[in-house]
């Protein structure tokens, strides 16, 4: 009977988790820009929906 750690070592470690960490680390700058872009789209949508109420 193997422990989880022994099984992970046999399978080559946490490759998928390492790939996710690497991708998240590489995309920090673009992730911030994407969040700003998404927020600006939401603001434009809310403003656009409230424009008819102003007239």
PDB file of C-alpha atoms in Angstrom:
ATOM      1  CA  UNK A   1       0.000   0.000   0.000  1.00  0.00           C
ATOM      2  CA  UNK A   2       1.433   3.378  -1.043  1.00  0.00           C
ATOM      3  CA  UNK A   3       0.887   6.698   0.602  1.00  0.00           C
ATOM      4  CA  UNK A   4      -0.364   9.616  -1.471  1.00  0.00           C
ATOM      5  CA  UNK A   5       3.123  11.088  -1.542  1.00  0.00           C
ATOM      6  CA  UNK A   6       4.660   7.843  -2.776  1.00  0.00           C
ATOM      7  CA  UNK A   7       2.022   7.547  -5.488  1.00  0.00           C
ATOM      8  CA  UNK A   8       2.613  11.150  -6.547  1.00  0.00           C
ATOM      9  CA  UNK A   9       6.354  10.454  -6.811  1.00  0.00           C
ATOM     10  CA  UNK A  10       5.670   7.372  -8.956  1.00  0.00           C
ATOM     11  CA  UNK A  11       3.373   9.349 -11.269  1.00  0.00           C
ATOM     12  CA  UNK A  12       5.905  12.140 -11.723  1.00  0.00           C
ATOM     13  CA  UNK A  13       4.634  14.634  -9.170  1.00  0.00           C
ATOM     14  CA  UNK A  14       1.903  17.217  -9.540  1.00  0.00           C
ATOM     15  CA  UNK A  15       2.491  18.052 -13.182  1.00  0.00           C
ATOM     16  CA  UNK A  16      -0.954  19.516 -13.706  1.00  0.00           C
ATOM     17  CA  UNK A  17      -0.705  21.699 -10.608  1.00  0.00           C
ATOM     18  CA  UNK A  18       2.767  22.836 -11.663  1.00  0.00           C
ATOM     19  CA  UNK A  19       1.442  23.758 -15.103  1.00  0.00           C
ATOM     20  CA  UNK A  20      -1.392  25.782 -13.565  1.00  0.00           C
ATOM     21  CA  UNK A  21       1.030  27.609 -11.281  1.00  0.00           C
ATOM     22  CA  UNK A  22       3.376  28.332 -14.179  1.00  0.00           C
ATOM     23  CA  UNK A  23       0.547  29.630 -16.369  1.00  0.00           C
ATOM     24  CA  UNK A  24      -0.764  31.848 -13.564  1.00  0.00           C
ATOM     25  CA  UNK A  25       2.719  33.202 -12.892  1.00  0.00           C
ATOM     26  CA  UNK A  26       3.372  33.965 -16.562  1.00  0.00           C
ATOM     27  CA  UNK A  27       0.070  35.734 -17.117  1.00  0.00           C
ATOM     28  CA  UNK A  28       0.050  38.107 -14.137  1.00  0.00           C
ATOM     29  CA  UNK A  29       0.431  41.208 -16.296  1.00  0.00           C
ATOM     30  CA  UNK A  30      -2.157  40.223 -18.858  1.00  0.00           C
ATOM     31  CA  UNK A  31      -4.538  39.062 -16.139  1.00  0.00           C
ATOM     32  CA  UNK A  32      -4.571  42.566 -14.666  1.00  0.00           C
ATOM     33  CA  UNK A  33      -5.219  44.099 -18.084  1.00  0.00           C
ATOM     34  CA  UNK A  34      -8.007  41.600 -18.741  1.00  0.00           C
ATOM     35  CA  UNK A  35      -9.654  42.449 -15.402  1.00  0.00           C
ATOM     36  CA  UNK A  36      -9.503  46.163 -16.181  1.00  0.00           C
ATOM     37  CA  UNK A  37     -11.013  45.532 -19.615  1.00  0.00           C
ATOM     38  CA  UNK A  38     -13.832  43.416 -18.185  1.00  0.00           C
ATOM     39  CA  UNK A  39     -14.578  46.059 -15.555  1.00  0.00           C
ATOM     40  CA  UNK A  40     -14.724  48.782 -18.203  1.00  0.00           C
ATOM     41  CA  UNK A  41     -17.174  46.700 -20.259  1.00  0.00           C
ATOM     42  CA  UNK A  42     -19.414  46.273 -17.211  1.00  0.00           C
ATOM     43  CA  UNK A  43     -19.314  50.013 -16.509  1.00  0.00           C
ATOM     44  CA  UNK A  44     -20.239  50.799 -20.124  1.00  0.00           C
ATOM     45  CA  UNK A  45     -23.123  48.323 -19.973  1.00  0.00           C
ATOM     46  CA  UNK A  46     -24.509  49.816 -16.759  1.00  0.00           C
ATOM     47  CA  UNK A  47     -24.187  53.380 -18.068  1.00  0.00           C
ATOM     48  CA  UNK A  48     -25.790  52.385 -21.375  1.00  0.00           C
ATOM     49  CA  UNK A  49     -28.722  50.794 -19.591  1.00  0.00           C
ATOM     50  CA  UNK A  50     -29.279  53.896 -17.457  1.00  0.00           C
ATOM     51  CA  UNK A  51     -29.123  56.414 -20.331  1.00  0.00           C
ATOM     52  CA  UNK A  52     -32.803  56.032 -21.318  1.00  0.00           C
ATOM     53  CA  UNK A  53     -33.849  56.821 -17.748  1.00  0.00           C
ATOM     54  CA  UNK A  54     -32.059  60.180 -17.881  1.00  0.00           C
ATOM     55  CA  UNK A  55     -34.077  61.593 -20.775  1.00  0.00           C
TER      56      UNK A  55
END
